[in-house]
Amino acid sequence: MFSNDSTIRAGVLGASGYIGGEVMRYVALHPNLRLEFATANRDAGRPIGDVLPNLRAFFPQEFLSADAGEARAGDADVVFLALPHSESQDVVPRLAARHPDTTWIDLAGDFRTPDPDGFAKYYGGPHRAPDLLDRFVYGFTEGQTDALPGARLIANPGCFATGVLLALFPLLNTGMLSDPICVTALTGSSGSGREPRPTTHHPERAQNLRAYKMLRHQHLLEVEWFLNGRSDSEIRLQFVPQSAPIVRGIFTTLFLPGKPAEAVLDLMETAYGASPLIDVTPASPDLRVVQSTPRAVIGVAGAEDRGAVVFSAIDNLGKGAAGQAIQNMNRALGLAETAGLDWPGGYV
Amino acid sequence: MFSNDSTIRAGVLGASGYIGGEVMRYVALHPNLRLEFATANRDAGRPIGDVLPNLRAFFPQEFLSADAGEARAGDADVVFLALPHSESQDVVPRLAARHPDTTWIDLAGDFRTPDPDGFAKYYGGPHRAPDLLDRFVYGFTEGQTDALPGARLIANPGCFATGVLLALFPLLNTGMLSDPICVTALTGSSGSGREPRPTTHHPERAQNLRAYKMLRHQHLLEVEWFLNGRSDSEIRLQFVPQSAPIVRGIFTTLFLPGKPAEAVLDLMETAYGASPLIDVTPASPDLRVVQSTPRAVIGVAGAEDRGAVVFSAIDNLGKGAAGQAIQNMNRALGLAETAGLDWPGGYV
Amino acid sequence: MFSNDSTIRAGVLGASGYIGGEVMRYVALHPNLRLEFATANRDAGRPIGDVLPNLRAFFPQEFLSADAGEARAGDADVVFLALPHSESQDVVPRLAARHPDTTWIDLAGDFRTPDPDGFAKYYGGPHRAPDLLDRFVYGFTEGQTDALPGARLIANPGCFATGVLLALFPLLNTGMLSDPICVTALTGSSGSGREPRPTTHHPERAQNLRAYKMLRHQHLLEVEWFLNGRSDSEIRLQFVPQSAPIVRGIFTTLFLPGKPAEAVLDLMETAYGASPLIDVTPASPDLRVVQSTPRAVIGVAGAEDRGAVVFSAIDNLGKGAAGQAIQNMNRALGLAETAGLDWPGGYV
Amino acid sequence: MFSNDSTIRAGVLGASGYIGGEVMRYVALHPNLRLEFATANRDAGRPIGDVLPNLRAFFPQEFLSADAGEARAGDADVVFLALPHSESQDVVPRLAARHPDTTWIDLAGDFRTPDPDGFAKYYGGPHRAPDLLDRFVYGFTEGQTDALPGARLIANPGCFATGVLLALFPLLNTGMLSDPICVTALTGSSGSGREPRPTTHHPERAQNLRAYKMLRHQHLLEVEWFLNGRSDSEIRLQFVPQSAPIVRGIFTTLFLPGKPAEAVLDLMETAYGASPLIDVTPASPDLRVVQSTPRAVIGVAGAEDRGAVVFSAIDNLGKGAAGQAIQNMNRALGLAETAGLDWPGGYV
């Protein structure tokens, strides 16, 4: 279909938010992608470079309105949806039916599980396109080797979900997981999006730490659904997200009490040995090494008389959003997995 | 012995490190304390205000050398030891015998448990004053109502130990703790002391997160010893300390899978209801509210179908060091518990 | 009127903003002040400690509505106005006439100069109480030795104005100032107030630097008015405010090309030698030493073949707002200048 | 000589410092460059990816010792020297004579001006290879259109020098500069290098601001030499560097009292209109937009009744070091100026 020499026409809906803006950056970095259109409803008509000055030299175009973008949808081979919470479930039914050959990659929480009841519970209301739910492939790339090639509807995982799955997935059905599964994940402020709010107000965030949505974060839905669909025994997480005074990144800690760290490390190395964007290290990762990149680092440590701990480090906007979206697109369209993703971040 | 009108003569050994400097600040803030002498071996002869410019207006004196400070030890009613790791075990035997009426408060890890084997294991070598170990009172203030009054030898808890004990102690023997006990604690960079090192190098710390001493931090020794001496069943922690890009504070997270948050909250309110420096809240604390103060906040949250989580927030140099040292001194000398500690921090 | 043993009844209007909240903290720290009432219109009826958790242990009261606060105004000996921009000019005419024996200290920009045209130009519209303008004493404490005692209407300087005046005022009429006077001032994010906005959104502020209101900041009005009223020659500033990724503090840099640093240092030491809250140092200040305090540090440096530079370091909420308000109150009411202000900040 | 299809063999001396490590990252990002060898004396024999984990996937090699690197120098078409202060003046005479066809790009301060006396004054001692000084081309790319093509010895500008020159150079001989020229520049902590020291110790840097080397920073030497060699009138700067609590970036402010901002903006747009890596904007730049990139933004603002201000924003490790080194190499070797540099940074 596409090869590593193809030019692939891309559209981005909701391109001025933090996730959408990062998708735009990844589009600029991808040798095969050519931006066909980008929408930003509040900034329609403004030059992209005025709204995203980091991309001024890369995109001479203006942002389209949502309507104008929909009208252009047929011009794209792949469309990334980075719309505000719960808008995708209105847009996708309308557009995907009309353009069945386009690949649709949704970065919101709307289509990540086939479970409308779970959606209603965790997202605060009934789903408006329940029939489409089971047509989406959940794009946790490393756990979806078979389902992604050729997929036309892809639901990109949440940022926390990605961090947790990277740490947990290789341990499924290995005897290394036993109840309770205690997990913390520290997140950067860009995870809250572009809209200023008290929890991302600099004076209150800059030297602060706090937890939120303790044991009830909505990403529990997709993580538990994905794992339980592949697990011998029921997986149920004690998950505590926390706000850290950093801009980018998610640092996840998974407790494995009584488990041998060396065996855990072996499982990780086996699982990710062929993954070009994931490093495995017998230590704690430094989050800064993955910031602003599509990469992940998995760390394993332990003490003989206590057990093991697994860490994962990702950029919430990279592997946790735009990076994984591109990775999924590459797989879906038959490109090399790391096309457009094979560049390093800084040491600091 | 002393009353709330007394003038109490204070000495500080190792007063130019971060903990020693904070003790100096608390001495300046205490209406009963008068600084008799302060040592800073590398800065001997320099005006205190040149080394600690925040205290320039408060102490006209110069720092003494270690030797000169020892010679003055008899002039003090209370001596705070904020010496580098493992120096106290040489200093205390020499001085405390000579000045038995002085109150000695050690802020290092040397005398926190009566267990020389544990010390050797966690601190990397045999203890040089093992006979003194069981003469010290472990100064976790809220857990030591009876032992502190009149105590002459007090071992101030470690900063992580304080954070963990504040979250755990009220739950002992209540049925709320069950194995495994998973705990994370995020710490500010001032916990590493005044000496620059790679993990506190600004370019590498400022936007980073990482874990260290996973399941093997030395404060496990004092926490497990203190709790097991008071517990019906064995307490064994899965404890993962983590470095956060903040300057001050420790934010501790304790998992209580399957336990009811309301009952946990009740236990906390009962335990700390009479503690003037501790707030209990049915939510996550914001760490910034306790930064630069001697106060602590305990938070409790949960989800019915999963369990509970307890948080504690302290300043590592405040309740985690100098603040608790003053609190212990107040109790030991018969002053009001909050003497010199009853002042607020900022909202930001 | 009042002595250092008096109890002084204080009211705070607008007590839940950052400046108002800091005034509350300073009230709690002042041995003579007793909080009579505090208003926070949006939080009326809520316990103060719920809105300002740092003060939970200090004020059991609830916030009053603006109306309820006005009704209580007569119960206070001193009222601090920390209202949103331009509200004071409506409130003060109403209340001050009714309670002429109360001391009113306004922390907003409404009454800082007697110049209604300047106000209209810099604050975007005509003044609504121009008759009151020249009844206010401008509270740059160090420059107002005579005017403050007994003053009933005090306009507290702006935070930038305080930083600039501290650096400039001692040089007036000394031959050390010559046109152009180039000044930069870096400010922390708390200077923007409690309301979240894009420039204080953590992801965009945390590692950023930018300038704003270049050569047109409204504090130019009060600084130039105050200085020109006391200067032999016209003072006109090239003033560039800048946003730094810190929470508290203003760091001001004043260029004195061709001027001898030693003579400048002498002038500073003479000017501030008797000021208990101001240190003068022959070097750059470290801003962190004054953060969260009412103190200031003036630094002077230079190179023989080029000239001199003066720095001032203050906390925008301390000496730049609440601290100076208390200092002014102390002077107005005849208390010791440092009453309630004589406590140290941290080294870090 | 070389074309945009060539493979160019690169060597990096001193590749484990922050500047050297960033050069390595830029080598990895450059389509024409192939790393031939990299030295890191303290880390000789260690895999590059262990020392620079951000580059683990890009370089399988080990670091060489300095000696082994020198022996390999002939294998490289271009060698980047990122050695500690003042080592280049020993290395270059030895190696460059032996390998005259190699292009040598020195990122240290050793060869930036032909003035040995200036060097002795600003760098604290006599130069050890004064004969070589005037054989180097000073690599301020935008100011050196003619000298760079074919150059074999290039002295890359200092980071502050780059920031200042970008703001000043287009104004030379335009009537826009008049004495005194007041300039501040705020720098990130990575500018201090990889070695931890008190001024980059996180607890003391994280919320701090301070100035240093006021009016006597060593980059004055190269800036004044470069400008005076091209100026009608003598250029003499009042330059005050300042430390900001950011990791990367330099934000420069240049005062132009009494000058019209629009005319200044025109000059900037003319000067940089053809520069693909420089944006010009009629406002303050946001430093974050250039962080971690080779790009620069120039901002111009003003007020009619006062004058103008120019800002420049660069990454000290990007345009201020590795980025400009690559840009200079591209010009020297005849590649497209933006080869390997044409990728965007993030919006946050």
PDB file of C-alpha atoms in Angstrom, chain C residues 121-122 179-184 186-187 203-212 214-216 220 224 236-240 242 244-248 250-251 253 255-258 283-289 291 300-309 311 347-348, chain D residues 121-122 179-184 186-187 203-212 214-216 220 224 236-240 242 244-248 250-251 253 255-258 283-289 291 300-309 311 347-348:
ATOM      1  CA  LYS C 121      -2.694  56.691  30.712  1.00  0.00           C
ATOM      2  CA  TYR C 122      -1.129  53.728  32.482  1.00  0.00           C
ATOM      3  CA  ASP C 179      20.463  59.423  31.123  1.00  0.00           C
ATOM      4  CA  PRO C 180      19.553  56.809  29.946  1.00  0.00           C
ATOM      5  CA  ILE C 181      18.691  54.789  33.037  1.00  0.00           C
ATOM      6  CA  CYS C 182      18.427  51.181  31.898  1.00  0.00           C
ATOM      7  CA  VAL C 183      16.690  48.767  34.262  1.00  0.00           C
ATOM      8  CA  THR C 184      15.510  45.185  33.969  1.00  0.00           C
ATOM      9  CA  LEU C 186      12.750  39.660  36.642  1.00  0.00           C
ATOM     10  CA  THR C 187       9.612  38.589  38.422  1.00  0.00           C
ATOM     11  CA  PRO C 203       3.924  24.025  30.839  1.00  0.00           C
ATOM     12  CA  GLU C 204       4.596  27.401  29.238  1.00  0.00           C
ATOM     13  CA  ARG C 205       6.240  29.108  32.209  1.00  0.00           C
ATOM     14  CA  ALA C 206       8.330  26.402  33.849  1.00  0.00           C
ATOM     15  CA  GLN C 207      11.417  26.625  31.634  1.00  0.00           C
ATOM     16  CA  ASN C 208      10.637  29.854  29.855  1.00  0.00           C
ATOM     17  CA  LEU C 209      11.909  33.414  29.905  1.00  0.00           C
ATOM     18  CA  ARG C 210      10.188  36.344  28.220  1.00  0.00           C
ATOM     19  CA  ALA C 211       9.740  40.096  28.577  1.00  0.00           C
ATOM     20  CA  TYR C 212       6.449  41.978  28.669  1.00  0.00           C
ATOM     21  CA  MET C 214       8.488  46.614  27.565  1.00  0.00           C
ATOM     22  CA  LEU C 215       9.084  50.319  28.328  1.00  0.00           C
ATOM     23  CA  ARG C 216       5.422  50.756  29.228  1.00  0.00           C
ATOM     24  CA  LEU C 220       6.753  53.512  35.657  1.00  0.00           C
ATOM     25  CA  GLU C 224       9.016  58.369  37.949  1.00  0.00           C
ATOM     26  CA  ARG C 236      13.206  58.823  32.900  1.00  0.00           C
ATOM     27  CA  LEU C 237      13.558  55.052  32.899  1.00  0.00           C
ATOM     28  CA  GLN C 238      14.181  52.452  30.232  1.00  0.00           C
ATOM     29  CA  PHE C 239      12.402  49.697  32.146  1.00  0.00           C
ATOM     30  CA  VAL C 240      11.961  46.136  30.891  1.00  0.00           C
ATOM     31  CA  GLN C 242      10.667  40.003  32.480  1.00  0.00           C
ATOM     32  CA  ALA C 244      11.155  34.202  35.191  1.00  0.00           C
ATOM     33  CA  PRO C 245      10.229  30.626  36.034  1.00  0.00           C
ATOM     34  CA  ILE C 246      10.252  31.215  39.764  1.00  0.00           C
ATOM     35  CA  VAL C 247       7.303  31.590  42.101  1.00  0.00           C
ATOM     36  CA  ARG C 248       8.395  34.483  44.304  1.00  0.00           C
ATOM     37  CA  ILE C 250      11.870  40.298  41.929  1.00  0.00           C
ATOM     38  CA  PHE C 251      15.471  40.681  40.835  1.00  0.00           C
ATOM     39  CA  THR C 253      19.328  45.227  37.579  1.00  0.00           C
ATOM     40  CA  PHE C 255      23.068  49.966  34.898  1.00  0.00           C
ATOM     41  CA  LEU C 256      25.361  52.826  35.930  1.00  0.00           C
ATOM     42  CA  PRO C 257      27.776  53.084  32.991  1.00  0.00           C
ATOM     43  CA  GLY C 258      30.986  54.861  33.813  1.00  0.00           C
ATOM     44  CA  ALA C 283      28.226  41.374  44.993  1.00  0.00           C
ATOM     45  CA  SER C 284      25.121  40.049  43.318  1.00  0.00           C
ATOM     46  CA  PRO C 285      22.366  39.068  45.733  1.00  0.00           C
ATOM     47  CA  ASP C 286      20.932  35.559  45.608  1.00  0.00           C
ATOM     48  CA  LEU C 287      17.223  36.070  45.224  1.00  0.00           C
ATOM     49  CA  ARG C 288      16.362  32.927  47.154  1.00  0.00           C
ATOM     50  CA  VAL C 289      17.626  34.423  50.410  1.00  0.00           C
ATOM     51  CA  GLN C 291      12.045  34.728  49.107  1.00  0.00           C
ATOM     52  CA  VAL C 300      26.673  46.563  43.938  1.00  0.00           C
ATOM     53  CA  ALA C 301      29.340  45.422  41.510  1.00  0.00           C
ATOM     54  CA  GLY C 302      31.432  46.886  38.782  1.00  0.00           C
ATOM     55  CA  ALA C 303      34.500  46.895  36.630  1.00  0.00           C
ATOM     56  CA  GLU C 304      36.906  49.818  36.707  1.00  0.00           C
ATOM     57  CA  ASP C 305      36.987  50.280  32.976  1.00  0.00           C
ATOM     58  CA  ARG C 306      33.239  50.088  32.426  1.00  0.00           C
ATOM     59  CA  GLY C 307      31.161  51.226  35.365  1.00  0.00           C
ATOM     60  CA  ALA C 308      28.823  49.895  38.000  1.00  0.00           C
ATOM     61  CA  VAL C 309      25.674  47.839  38.346  1.00  0.00           C
ATOM     62  CA  PHE C 311      20.895  44.920  42.020  1.00  0.00           C
ATOM     63  CA  TYR C 347      18.967  29.322  53.089  1.00  0.00           C
ATOM     64  CA  VAL C 348      17.275  27.249  50.406  1.00  0.00           C
TER      65      VAL C 348
ATOM     66  CA  LYS D 121      43.397  39.343  30.360  1.00  0.00           C
ATOM     67  CA  TYR D 122      40.060  37.581  30.113  1.00  0.00           C
ATOM     68  CA  ASP D 179      26.981  54.660  23.995  1.00  0.00           C
ATOM     69  CA  PRO D 180      26.339  53.154  26.527  1.00  0.00           C
ATOM     70  CA  ILE D 181      25.192  49.800  25.189  1.00  0.00           C
ATOM     71  CA  CYS D 182      23.452  48.045  28.071  1.00  0.00           C
ATOM     72  CA  VAL D 183      22.886  44.309  27.714  1.00  0.00           C
ATOM     73  CA  THR D 184      21.710  41.592  30.060  1.00  0.00           C
ATOM     74  CA  LEU D 186      20.001  35.190  31.265  1.00  0.00           C
ATOM     75  CA  THR D 187      21.462  31.725  30.957  1.00  0.00           C
ATOM     76  CA  PRO D 203      18.583  23.456  45.930  1.00  0.00           C
ATOM     77  CA  GLU D 204      20.415  26.734  45.379  1.00  0.00           C
ATOM     78  CA  ARG D 205      19.566  27.209  41.704  1.00  0.00           C
ATOM     79  CA  ALA D 206      16.025  25.954  41.348  1.00  0.00           C
ATOM     80  CA  GLN D 207      14.177  29.107  42.468  1.00  0.00           C
ATOM     81  CA  ASN D 208      17.073  31.532  42.411  1.00  0.00           C
ATOM     82  CA  LEU D 209      18.244  34.426  40.263  1.00  0.00           C
ATOM     83  CA  ARG D 210      21.646  36.054  40.477  1.00  0.00           C
ATOM     84  CA  ALA D 211      24.178  37.868  38.307  1.00  0.00           C
ATOM     85  CA  TYR D 212      27.847  36.969  37.895  1.00  0.00           C
ATOM     86  CA  MET D 214      29.249  41.591  36.006  1.00  0.00           C
ATOM     87  CA  LEU D 215      30.868  43.796  33.320  1.00  0.00           C
ATOM     88  CA  ARG D 216      33.799  41.395  33.063  1.00  0.00           C
ATOM     89  CA  LEU D 220      33.189  40.500  26.036  1.00  0.00           C
ATOM     90  CA  GLU D 224      33.893  43.599  21.150  1.00  0.00           C
ATOM     91  CA  ARG D 236      31.878  49.045  24.280  1.00  0.00           C
ATOM     92  CA  LEU D 237      29.355  46.965  26.175  1.00  0.00           C
ATOM     93  CA  GLN D 238      27.835  47.139  29.624  1.00  0.00           C
ATOM     94  CA  PHE D 239      27.191  43.408  29.817  1.00  0.00           C
ATOM     95  CA  VAL D 240      25.624  41.647  32.809  1.00  0.00           C
ATOM     96  CA  GLN D 242      22.642  36.324  34.933  1.00  0.00           C
ATOM     97  CA  ALA D 244      18.256  31.685  35.607  1.00  0.00           C
ATOM     98  CA  PRO D 245      16.639  28.527  36.949  1.00  0.00           C
ATOM     99  CA  ILE D 246      16.252  26.947  33.544  1.00  0.00           C
ATOM    100  CA  VAL D 247      18.312  24.173  31.996  1.00  0.00           C
ATOM    101  CA  ARG D 248      18.793  25.424  28.453  1.00  0.00           C
ATOM    102  CA  ILE D 250      20.051  32.292  26.708  1.00  0.00           C
ATOM    103  CA  PHE D 251      17.699  35.247  26.712  1.00  0.00           C
ATOM    104  CA  THR D 253      18.063  42.011  26.287  1.00  0.00           C
ATOM    105  CA  PHE D 255      18.535  48.538  25.304  1.00  0.00           C
ATOM    106  CA  LEU D 256      18.274  51.098  22.515  1.00  0.00           C
ATOM    107  CA  PRO D 257      17.129  54.244  24.333  1.00  0.00           C
ATOM    108  CA  GLY D 258      15.538  56.818  22.108  1.00  0.00           C
ATOM    109  CA  ALA D 283       7.395  41.143  20.387  1.00  0.00           C
ATOM    110  CA  SER D 284       9.339  39.358  23.085  1.00  0.00           C
ATOM    111  CA  PRO D 285      10.429  35.845  22.132  1.00  0.00           C
ATOM    112  CA  ASP D 286       9.451  32.932  24.332  1.00  0.00           C
ATOM    113  CA  LEU D 287      12.706  31.220  25.139  1.00  0.00           C
ATOM    114  CA  ARG D 288      11.121  27.778  25.347  1.00  0.00           C
ATOM    115  CA  VAL D 289      10.406  27.734  21.602  1.00  0.00           C
ATOM    116  CA  GLN D 291      15.173  25.243  23.614  1.00  0.00           C
ATOM    117  CA  VAL D 300      11.945  43.906  18.871  1.00  0.00           C
ATOM    118  CA  ALA D 301       9.661  46.075  20.974  1.00  0.00           C
ATOM    119  CA  GLY D 302       9.463  49.656  22.088  1.00  0.00           C
ATOM    120  CA  ALA D 303       7.494  52.629  23.236  1.00  0.00           C
ATOM    121  CA  GLU D 304       7.371  55.789  21.192  1.00  0.00           C
ATOM    122  CA  ASP D 305       8.309  58.081  24.017  1.00  0.00           C
ATOM    123  CA  ARG D 306      11.202  56.012  25.318  1.00  0.00           C
ATOM    124  CA  GLY D 307      12.924  53.921  22.676  1.00  0.00           C
ATOM    125  CA  ALA D 308      13.434  50.316  21.651  1.00  0.00           C
ATOM    126  CA  VAL D 309      14.574  46.995  23.051  1.00  0.00           C
ATOM    127  CA  PHE D 311      15.807  40.454  22.444  1.00  0.00           C
ATOM    128  CA  TYR D 347       5.786  24.055  21.771  1.00  0.00           C
ATOM    129  CA  VAL D 348       6.366  23.195  25.407  1.00  0.00           C
TER     130      VAL D 348
END
